[in-house]
Short mmCIF file of C-alpha atoms in Angstrom, two decimals:
data_model
loop_
_atom_site.label_atom_id
_atom_site.label_comp_id
_atom_site.label_asym_id
_atom_site.label_seq_id
_atom_site.Cartn_x
_atom_site.Cartn_y
_atom_site.Cartn_z
CA MET A 983 109.02 205.81 67.85
CA THR A 984 109.54 202.38 69.48
CA VAL A 985 108.60 199.47 66.99
CA ALA A 986 107.80 196.51 69.15
CA THR A 987 109.00 192.82 67.85
CA THR A 988 108.42 189.36 68.42
CA LYS A 989 110.61 186.39 69.28
CA ALA A 990 109.38 183.25 67.41
CA VAL A 991 109.53 181.21 70.58
CA THR A 992 109.82 176.91 69.39
CA PRO A 993 107.76 174.35 71.29
CA PRO A 994 110.34 172.33 73.39
CA GLU A 995 109.54 169.05 71.14
CA VAL A 996 110.86 170.59 68.54
CA ALA A 997 113.44 171.63 70.07
CA LYS A 998 114.47 168.42 70.85
CA GLU A 999 114.08 166.73 67.78
CA ILE A 1000 116.29 169.15 66.14
CA LEU A 1001 119.13 168.75 68.52
CA THR A 1002 118.56 165.31 68.92
CA PRO A 1003 119.87 163.64 64.97
CA LYS A 1004 117.39 161.08 64.49
CA SER A 1005 119.16 157.24 64.98
CA PRO A 1006 120.04 155.44 61.26
CA GLU A 1007 116.64 153.13 60.72
CA ARG A 1008 118.27 149.54 61.28
CA ILE A 1009 117.16 146.83 57.92
CA LEU A 1010 117.79 143.52 58.99
CA ILE A 1011 118.35 140.82 55.79
CA ILE A 1012 117.42 137.63 56.30
CA GLY A 1013 118.87 135.13 53.78
CA GLY A 1014 121.72 135.89 51.07
CA GLY A 1015 120.66 134.40 47.84
CA TYR A 1016 119.83 135.90 44.58
CA ALA A 1017 117.37 137.79 46.64
CA GLY A 1018 119.28 139.01 50.15
CA PHE A 1019 123.13 139.70 48.35
CA TYR A 1020 121.31 142.09 45.76
CA THR A 1021 119.04 143.76 47.79
CA ALA A 1022 121.99 144.81 50.66
CA TRP A 1023 124.30 145.33 47.42
CA LYS A 1024 122.02 147.96 45.80
CA LEU A 1025 121.09 149.43 49.32
CA GLU A 1026 124.86 149.86 50.15
CA LYS A 1027 124.95 152.05 46.66
CA LEU A 1028 121.71 154.10 47.31
CA LEU A 1029 121.73 155.03 51.46
CA LYS A 1030 123.59 157.87 52.22
CA ARG A 1031 126.04 157.72 55.17
CA GLY A 1032 124.47 157.79 58.29
CA GLU A 1033 120.88 157.10 56.41
CA ALA A 1034 120.52 152.92 58.26
CA GLU A 1035 122.62 150.00 59.27
CA VAL A 1036 122.14 147.24 56.75
CA THR A 1037 122.57 143.59 58.81
CA LEU A 1038 122.79 140.25 56.57
CA VAL A 1039 122.34 137.30 58.38
CA ASP A 1040 123.12 133.57 56.72
CA PRO A 1041 124.66 130.40 57.30
CA LEU A 1042 126.47 131.12 54.48
CA PRO A 1043 129.12 133.37 53.43
CA TYR A 1044 128.62 133.60 50.05
CA MET A 1045 125.59 133.69 47.62
CA THR A 1046 125.29 130.76 45.10
CA TYR A 1047 125.12 131.46 41.17
CA GLN A 1048 122.69 128.65 40.62
CA PRO A 1049 122.37 128.41 36.45
CA PHE A 1050 125.75 127.81 36.63
CA LEU A 1051 125.73 124.15 38.39
CA PRO A 1052 125.32 121.89 35.40
CA GLU A 1053 128.26 123.25 34.25
CA VAL A 1054 130.05 123.17 37.60
CA ALA A 1055 128.73 119.22 37.98
CA ALA A 1056 130.29 118.96 34.55
CA GLY A 1057 133.62 119.88 34.15
CA SER A 1058 133.22 123.29 32.62
CA ILE A 1059 133.05 126.08 35.52
CA GLU A 1060 135.67 126.07 38.83
CA PRO A 1061 133.31 125.76 41.15
CA ARG A 1062 134.72 128.87 43.59
CA HIS A 1063 134.02 131.17 40.61
CA VAL A 1064 129.80 130.62 41.31
CA VAL A 1065 129.87 132.19 44.13
CA VAL A 1066 130.04 135.29 45.34
CA SER A 1067 131.39 136.05 48.32
CA HIS A 1068 129.26 138.52 51.09
CA ARG A 1069 132.27 140.00 52.30
CA GLN A 1070 134.15 140.58 49.72
CA HIS A 1071 131.92 142.93 47.94
CA LEU A 1072 129.28 143.67 50.96
CA LYS A 1073 131.83 146.82 52.58
CA LYS A 1074 129.49 148.67 54.18
CA THR A 1075 127.25 145.24 55.70
CA ASN A 1076 126.92 144.04 59.27
CA LEU A 1077 127.38 140.19 58.09
CA ILE A 1078 126.27 137.52 60.83
CA SER A 1079 126.88 134.07 60.04
CA GLY A 1080 123.80 132.45 61.56
CA LYS A 1081 119.99 130.87 61.08
CA LEU A 1082 117.25 132.18 61.98
CA THR A 1083 115.16 130.79 64.51
CA LYS A 1084 112.18 133.24 65.18
CA VAL A 1085 110.62 136.63 64.73
CA ASN A 1086 108.49 138.89 66.44
CA HIS A 1087 107.36 141.42 64.36
CA LYS A 1088 105.18 142.99 66.95
CA THR A 1089 108.12 143.19 68.96
CA LYS A 1090 110.96 143.62 66.30
CA LYS A 1091 113.14 141.59 67.46
CA ALA A 1092 114.86 138.32 65.82
CA ASN A 1093 116.33 135.33 67.44
CA ILE A 1094 119.59 133.85 65.10
CA ALA A 1095 121.40 130.57 66.43
CA ILE A 1096 125.70 131.38 65.73
CA GLU A 1097 127.01 127.66 65.40
CA GLY A 1098 129.51 126.85 68.11
CA GLY A 1099 128.08 130.39 70.42
CA LYS A 1100 124.79 131.53 72.04
CA PRO A 1101 121.75 132.87 70.23
CA ILE A 1102 121.83 136.31 70.19
CA THR A 1103 118.91 138.60 69.51
CA LEU A 1104 118.71 141.48 66.82
CA GLU A 1105 116.51 144.32 66.85
CA TYR A 1106 115.43 146.17 63.95
CA ASP A 1107 112.96 148.54 62.54
CA GLN A 1108 112.71 147.27 58.97
CA ILE A 1109 113.48 143.85 57.84
CA VAL A 1110 113.54 141.99 54.43
CA MET A 1111 113.11 138.34 54.48
CA THR A 1112 115.33 136.56 51.33
CA ALA A 1113 115.41 132.92 52.77
CA GLY A 1114 114.93 131.70 49.52
CA ALA A 1115 114.02 128.30 48.32
CA VAL A 1116 115.30 124.39 49.51
CA THR A 1117 115.28 121.31 47.65
CA ARG A 1118 111.46 119.79 47.27
CA THR A 1119 110.95 115.95 47.66
CA PHE A 1120 108.45 113.48 48.37
CA PRO A 1121 108.03 110.71 50.58
CA ILE A 1122 109.86 107.62 47.64
CA LYS A 1123 111.46 105.15 49.04
CA GLY A 1124 115.74 105.66 48.65
CA ILE A 1125 115.20 109.22 47.70
CA ALA A 1126 116.22 110.46 51.21
CA GLU A 1127 118.98 108.13 51.19
CA ASN A 1128 120.17 107.89 47.85
CA ALA A 1129 119.39 110.52 46.29
CA ILE A 1130 121.36 113.69 45.75
CA GLY A 1131 119.99 117.35 44.85
CA MET A 1132 121.48 120.22 42.82
CA LYS A 1133 120.51 123.20 44.38
CA THR A 1134 124.27 124.50 46.18
CA VAL A 1135 127.14 123.87 44.79
CA GLU A 1136 128.00 121.25 47.02
CA GLU A 1137 125.68 119.25 45.68
CA ALA A 1138 127.42 120.32 41.86
CA VAL A 1139 130.94 119.46 42.98
CA GLU A 1140 129.97 115.73 44.65
CA VAL A 1141 128.39 114.72 41.50
CA ARG A 1142 131.59 115.70 39.53
CA ASN A 1143 133.93 113.79 41.81
CA ARG A 1144 130.55 111.12 42.02
CA MET A 1145 130.25 110.43 37.98
CA VAL A 1146 134.18 110.62 37.52
CA GLY A 1147 135.42 108.22 40.58
CA ASN A 1148 132.55 105.80 38.87
CA PHE A 1149 134.72 106.12 35.54
CA GLU A 1150 137.44 104.94 37.68
CA ARG A 1151 135.82 101.97 39.61
CA ALA A 1152 134.50 100.94 36.60
CA ALA A 1153 137.23 100.98 34.58
CA ALA A 1154 138.59 98.00 36.43
CA LEU A 1155 135.84 95.79 36.68
CA PRO A 1156 134.79 93.10 34.21
CA ALA A 1157 132.98 94.21 30.83
CA GLY A 1158 129.16 93.45 31.70
CA SER A 1159 129.80 93.09 35.67
CA LYS A 1160 126.44 94.25 37.11
CA LEU A 1161 128.63 96.60 39.62
CA ARG A 1162 130.51 98.18 36.77
CA GLN A 1163 126.80 98.59 34.89
CA ARG A 1164 125.08 99.75 38.16
CA LEU A 1165 128.96 102.72 37.98
CA LEU A 1166 127.80 103.76 34.45
CA THR A 1167 124.23 104.39 34.91
CA PHE A 1168 123.04 107.47 35.79
CA VAL A 1169 119.90 108.65 36.30
CA VAL A 1170 118.23 112.93 37.09
CA VAL A 1171 114.72 113.39 38.24
CA GLY A 1172 112.59 115.79 37.04
CA GLY A 1173 112.27 117.33 33.45
CA GLY A 1174 112.93 121.24 34.35
CA PHE A 1175 115.21 123.53 33.24
CA ALA A 1176 117.90 121.92 36.17
CA GLY A 1177 116.62 119.29 35.40
CA ILE A 1178 117.49 119.37 31.68
CA GLU A 1179 120.86 121.34 32.02
CA THR A 1180 122.24 118.92 34.70
CA PHE A 1181 121.09 115.77 32.40
CA ALA A 1182 122.83 116.94 29.43
CA GLU A 1183 125.80 118.43 30.39
CA LEU A 1184 126.48 115.28 32.39
CA ARG A 1185 125.75 113.27 29.44
CA SER A 1186 128.52 115.37 27.80
CA ALA A 1187 130.66 115.86 30.39
CA ALA A 1188 130.86 111.87 30.56
CA THR A 1189 131.29 112.23 25.76
CA HIS A 1190 134.51 114.37 27.53
CA LEU A 1191 135.28 111.70 29.77
CA LEU A 1192 135.75 108.08 27.30
CA ARG A 1193 138.46 109.28 25.46
CA TYR A 1194 140.82 108.80 28.84
CA TYR A 1195 138.87 105.39 29.21
CA PRO A 1196 139.72 102.85 26.76
CA GLN A 1197 138.46 100.10 28.77
CA ILE A 1198 134.57 101.56 28.58
CA ASP A 1199 132.53 101.57 25.71
CA PHE A 1200 130.26 104.74 24.95
CA ASP A 1201 127.21 101.82 25.00
CA GLU A 1202 127.87 100.91 28.45
CA ILE A 1203 127.26 104.77 29.74
CA GLN A 1204 123.08 105.06 30.25
CA PHE A 1205 121.45 108.57 30.54
CA HIS A 1206 118.38 108.50 32.13
CA LEU A 1207 115.22 111.79 32.75
CA ILE A 1208 112.14 111.01 34.59
CA GLU A 1209 109.22 113.87 34.47
CA ALA A 1210 106.43 113.13 35.43
CA MET A 1211 104.32 114.99 32.93
CA GLY A 1212 104.03 114.71 28.84
CA ARG A 1213 106.67 117.39 28.66
CA ILE A 1214 109.75 118.75 29.44
CA MET A 1215 111.00 122.35 30.10
CA PRO A 1216 107.70 123.80 30.23
CA GLU A 1217 109.17 127.39 29.97
CA VAL A 1218 109.52 126.94 26.28
CA SER A 1219 107.79 126.14 23.73
CA LEU A 1220 106.38 122.59 22.66
CA GLU A 1221 108.75 122.57 19.87
CA THR A 1222 111.23 123.65 20.99
CA SER A 1223 111.18 121.07 23.98
CA LEU A 1224 110.49 117.97 20.89
CA TRP A 1225 114.14 119.41 19.68
CA VAL A 1226 115.93 118.90 23.46
CA ILE A 1227 114.65 115.45 23.37
CA ASP A 1228 115.51 114.29 19.55
CA ASN A 1229 119.01 116.44 20.06
CA LEU A 1230 119.22 114.04 24.47
CA ALA A 1231 118.33 110.78 21.93
CA SER A 1232 120.87 111.19 19.18
CA ARG A 1233 123.79 111.55 22.06
CA ALA A 1234 122.46 108.47 23.64
CA ALA A 1235 120.23 109.81 26.70
CA THR A 1236 117.00 108.88 27.11
CA ILE A 1237 114.69 110.62 28.88
CA HIS A 1238 110.98 108.69 30.40
CA LEU A 1239 108.00 110.95 30.30
CA ASN A 1240 104.67 110.50 31.73
CA THR A 1241 106.65 108.09 34.25
CA GLN A 1242 106.41 107.98 37.87
CA LEU A 1243 109.49 106.88 40.12
CA GLU A 1244 108.37 104.97 42.64
CA SER A 1245 111.52 103.56 44.29
CA ALA A 1246 115.10 103.96 44.46
CA GLU A 1247 115.44 102.00 47.48
CA GLY A 1248 119.00 100.56 47.99
CA GLY A 1249 119.70 102.08 44.13
CA LEU A 1250 116.82 99.87 42.94
CA ILE A 1251 115.34 102.78 40.23
CA LYS A 1252 111.84 101.21 40.14
CA LEU A 1253 109.98 103.14 37.42
CA SER A 1254 105.77 103.31 36.36
CA SER A 1255 106.24 101.99 33.41
CA GLY A 1256 107.54 98.69 34.92
CA GLU A 1257 111.30 99.74 33.88
CA SER A 1258 114.02 98.94 36.56
CA PHE A 1259 117.72 99.62 36.84
CA GLU A 1260 120.29 99.70 39.22
CA SER A 1261 121.98 103.41 39.31
CA ASP A 1262 124.85 105.23 41.77
CA LEU A 1263 124.18 108.43 41.14
CA ILE A 1264 120.80 109.26 41.62
CA ILE A 1265 119.91 113.77 40.93
CA TRP A 1266 116.45 115.14 42.17
CA THR A 1267 115.84 118.50 40.63
CA ALA A 1268 112.33 118.09 41.28
CA GLY A 1269 111.09 121.85 42.11
CA VAL A 1270 112.09 124.03 45.02
CA ALA A 1271 110.01 124.67 48.25
CA ALA A 1272 109.97 128.07 49.76
CA ALA A 1273 112.55 127.73 52.65
CA PRO A 1274 111.29 126.52 55.88
CA VAL A 1275 112.81 129.20 58.15
CA ALA A 1276 109.34 130.80 56.93
CA LYS A 1277 107.96 129.24 59.71
CA ASN A 1278 109.73 130.85 61.93
CA CYS A 1279 108.65 133.86 61.94
CA THR A 1280 104.97 135.66 62.90
CA PHE A 1281 104.52 136.59 59.15
CA PRO A 1282 101.26 135.02 57.26
CA LEU A 1283 102.14 132.37 54.96
CA ASP A 1284 99.83 130.94 52.10
CA THR A 1285 99.27 126.99 51.31
CA ARG A 1286 102.83 126.50 49.89
CA MET A 1287 104.46 128.13 52.63
CA ARG A 1288 105.62 130.89 50.97
CA ILE A 1289 105.10 134.62 52.65
CA THR A 1290 102.61 136.79 51.51
CA ALA A 1291 103.10 139.25 50.02
CA ASN A 1292 101.87 142.40 47.51
CA ALA A 1293 103.14 143.56 44.50
CA LYS A 1294 105.36 146.74 46.70
CA LEU A 1295 107.10 143.94 48.16
CA GLN A 1296 105.35 144.61 50.82
CA ILE A 1297 104.91 141.64 53.29
CA VAL A 1298 100.74 141.63 54.41
CA GLU A 1299 98.00 140.35 56.10
CA GLY A 1300 95.07 139.64 53.70
CA GLU A 1301 95.32 143.18 51.89
CA LYS A 1302 97.21 145.04 54.46
CA ALA A 1303 100.82 145.97 54.23
CA ILE A 1304 102.66 145.35 57.95
CA PRO A 1305 104.69 148.33 58.03
CA GLY A 1306 108.58 147.65 58.21
CA SER A 1307 108.29 143.33 56.31
CA TRP A 1308 109.30 142.55 53.04
CA THR A 1309 109.91 140.04 51.15
CA ALA A 1310 111.03 138.48 48.00
CA GLY A 1311 113.02 135.37 45.82
CA ASP A 1312 111.49 132.34 46.73
CA VAL A 1313 110.11 132.53 49.86
CA SER A 1314 107.62 134.87 49.25
CA ALA A 1315 104.29 134.61 47.00
CA VAL A 1316 104.37 138.18 44.82
CA PRO A 1317 101.43 138.72 42.79
CA ASP A 1318 102.81 138.91 38.94
CA LEU A 1319 101.43 141.66 36.89
CA SER A 1320 102.56 141.13 34.09
CA GLY A 1321 100.00 138.13 33.80
CA GLY A 1322 102.52 135.70 33.50
CA GLY A 1323 102.96 133.64 36.13
CA VAL A 1324 102.16 130.97 37.87
CA GLY A 1325 98.50 130.86 39.87
CA GLY A 1326 99.18 135.10 39.33
CA TYR A 1327 102.27 134.89 41.00
CA CYS A 1328 106.01 135.12 39.94
CA VAL A 1329 107.67 132.33 39.48
CA PRO A 1330 110.65 131.14 41.73
CA ASN A 1331 113.63 131.97 39.29
CA ALA A 1332 116.65 134.35 39.26
CA GLN A 1333 115.24 136.89 37.25
CA HIS A 1334 112.77 137.86 39.42
CA ALA A 1335 115.13 137.43 43.13
CA VAL A 1336 117.44 139.50 41.47
CA ARG A 1337 114.39 141.64 39.88
CA GLN A 1338 112.24 142.39 42.71
CA ALA A 1339 115.62 142.32 45.09
CA LYS A 1340 116.60 145.35 43.48
CA LEU A 1341 113.07 147.02 43.16
CA LEU A 1342 112.82 146.31 46.83
CA ALA A 1343 116.01 148.04 47.83
CA LYS A 1344 114.99 151.35 46.13
CA ASN A 1345 111.62 150.70 48.36
CA ILE A 1346 113.07 150.61 51.80
CA VAL A 1347 114.95 153.53 51.00
CA ALA A 1348 111.80 155.90 49.31
CA THR A 1349 109.59 154.48 52.76
CA ILE A 1350 112.85 155.95 54.91
CA ARG A 1351 112.18 159.49 52.79
CA GLY A 1352 109.00 159.64 53.25
CA GLU A 1353 108.12 158.96 49.56
CA GLU A 1354 106.05 156.10 47.86
CA PRO A 1355 107.41 153.16 47.40
CA LYS A 1356 106.56 151.65 43.63
CA GLN A 1357 104.69 148.36 42.27
CA TYR A 1358 107.20 145.35 40.90
CA LEU A 1359 106.34 144.74 37.29
CA HIS A 1360 108.66 142.77 34.75
CA LYS A 1361 107.86 140.37 31.93
CA ASN A 1362 110.33 137.50 30.82
CA LEU A 1363 112.79 138.03 28.90
CA GLY A 1364 112.76 134.44 28.10
CA ALA A 1365 114.37 131.54 28.88
CA VAL A 1366 117.82 130.04 27.54
CA ALA A 1367 119.75 126.73 28.47
CA GLY A 1368 123.15 124.96 27.87
CA LEU A 1369 123.12 121.13 26.42
CA GLY A 1370 126.48 120.95 27.31
CA ILE A 1371 129.40 121.99 24.86
CA GLY A 1372 127.85 123.44 22.16
CA TYR A 1373 124.13 122.78 22.51
CA GLY A 1374 121.36 125.25 23.91
CA ALA A 1375 118.01 125.88 23.72
CA PHE A 1376 116.34 130.23 23.90
CA GLN A 1377 112.90 130.66 23.75
CA SER A 1378 111.58 134.77 23.91
CA GLY A 1379 107.91 134.82 23.23
CA LYS A 1380 107.69 132.94 19.75
CA ILE A 1381 111.80 133.82 18.99
CA ALA A 1382 113.52 130.43 19.69
CA PHE A 1383 116.93 129.45 18.59
CA THR A 1384 118.62 125.87 19.05
CA GLY A 1385 122.13 124.16 18.56
CA PHE A 1386 125.27 126.26 18.90
CA ILE A 1387 123.57 129.61 18.27
CA ALA A 1388 121.71 129.34 21.98
CA TRP A 1389 124.85 127.40 23.53
CA VAL A 1390 126.64 130.85 22.66
CA MET A 1391 123.46 133.01 23.70
CA HIS A 1392 123.34 130.99 26.83
CA ARG A 1393 126.99 131.47 28.07
CA GLY A 1394 126.78 135.46 26.95
CA TYR A 1395 123.73 135.58 29.10
CA HIS A 1396 124.62 133.82 32.02
CA GLY A 1397 128.36 135.36 31.40
CA LEU A 1398 127.03 139.24 31.76
CA ALA A 1399 124.40 138.27 34.64
CA MET A 1400 126.87 137.01 36.98
CA PRO A 1401 127.38 139.62 39.53
CA THR A 1402 130.17 141.58 40.31
CA TRP A 1403 132.94 141.60 37.64
CA GLU A 1404 135.53 140.08 39.16
CA ARG A 1405 133.34 136.97 39.12
CA LYS A 1406 132.24 138.18 35.93
CA ILE A 1407 136.57 137.38 34.85
CA ARG A 1408 136.43 134.41 36.71
CA VAL A 1409 134.29 132.71 34.77
CA VAL A 1410 134.92 134.13 31.20
CA SER A 1411 138.77 133.21 31.55
CA GLY A 1412 137.82 129.73 32.84
CA TRP A 1413 135.49 128.90 29.42
CA LEU A 1414 138.65 130.32 27.93
CA TRP A 1415 141.13 128.20 28.97
CA ASN A 1416 138.95 124.73 28.89
CA THR A 1417 138.63 126.30 24.97
CA LEU A 1418 142.58 125.80 24.98
CA LEU A 1419 143.11 123.04 27.52
CA GLY A 1420 139.91 121.21 27.79
CA ARG A 1421 137.79 120.50 30.63
CA ASP A 1422 138.93 120.13 34.36
CA LEU A 1423 137.05 116.24 35.16
CA VAL A 1424 139.77 115.50 38.49
CA SER A 1425 137.88 113.69 41.00
CA LEU A 1426 138.74 114.44 44.98
CA GLU A 1427 136.30 112.73 45.82
CA LEU A 1428 138.19 112.38 49.87
CA VAL A 1429 137.39 115.68 50.03
CA ARG A 1430 134.57 114.53 52.21
CA ASN A 1431 136.82 112.72 54.48
CA PRO A 1432 140.07 115.28 54.59
CA ARG A 1433 141.09 113.82 57.36
CA LEU A 1434 141.48 110.68 56.82
CA PHE A 1435 145.49 110.63 54.56
CA PHE A 1436 145.98 112.06 58.10
CA SER A 1437 144.17 109.66 61.11
CA THR A 1438 145.45 106.88 59.35
CA TRP A 1439 149.78 107.20 59.29
CA ALA A 1440 149.00 109.49 62.69
CA ALA A 1441 151.11 107.86 65.58
CA ARG A 1442 149.10 107.38 69.13
CA PRO A 1443 150.12 107.07 72.60
CA GLY A 1444 149.74 103.77 73.63
CA LYS A 1445 151.42 102.45 70.26
#
């Protein structure tokens, strides 16, 4: 007896799919700050070999751990130790040093400007917008010309150099002279965490400097913080914020509440209270704004020029997610499902940026594998501020600590939060050495013009 057999026939389109391996998903990350760096770092751990190709574009080759910038300005941390090298720690990511000039998500192409070279066009399947934020300023006379921010490590280094350099110049001038008074007057604008930490750390550093400048009296050094609102540090309780004000007042640092800066032309500070004085170092910390690069995209923006997103960190138009597009960090408007945000959205801080990035990486991988992405939900862990050696403030819910214990908590938290063990070790070991040897407060002002010495003495043709 003959038994008939049937042979399964594979449809041509299915056979072609089986024979042709799927191309790796092309993931393009714009911005290498907190959100961009952590997204790439997490993707490297989650992706399987050949599953995707990750490219990160940023004009800088490093991520800056911004909570440490006040300590860099105060000489408590070495500047290089607060930045994390992209190339040293992103071993599987393609790194491009350039600036985004345009994104057309319909064609899935991004134009990148390369300094000193021809622009390039990158094609992608998934794009991650994590361009971060810039310092937000207002059209006040003299600010653009005379002030400096506290958003980059370069700014923090310049603040340190300027402050120490001012001490050096003031020590050679007659006591009571107008220029000497100007050199020893320091102004910070903005009473948020960045402003208060910068203000307090510099006050602490200035007190430390006095031991090396016997020509300068403590009373000659003037510190002024200008805050337009009626209180400082809205992230902490009123009681904690008042303790900070009293503590700084005891250290001869003046905080001007309910006061606006009207002008800083020529270094002459004019306040809405009618007070005026001159300063050679004006530091602006009054808020941040989404990076302007967001305007170069075809993605929807809210009234504050942030890229609109849903809780899954997908870029949305209205309620509809735009396939293949993601965002996180300061450039994005991500709903805060914990109810603790401002206006219903996550506030622009490191806590959110880092945690959003880690989830974003998981959501991208889930999407590639045909799984459902998850929503971002994070309840604020609290706030901790360093206010100079031995002083700090901590707030988590109704629990608050101030003084030395809060300072230890500040260093403990940020020491652990600093990405990579290599950087943690460098920062913590620097603190230990400073305990034994004191702060490193050498001024290297001429680094602004490194060719000055050479060009001054270089031989020239015909001379």
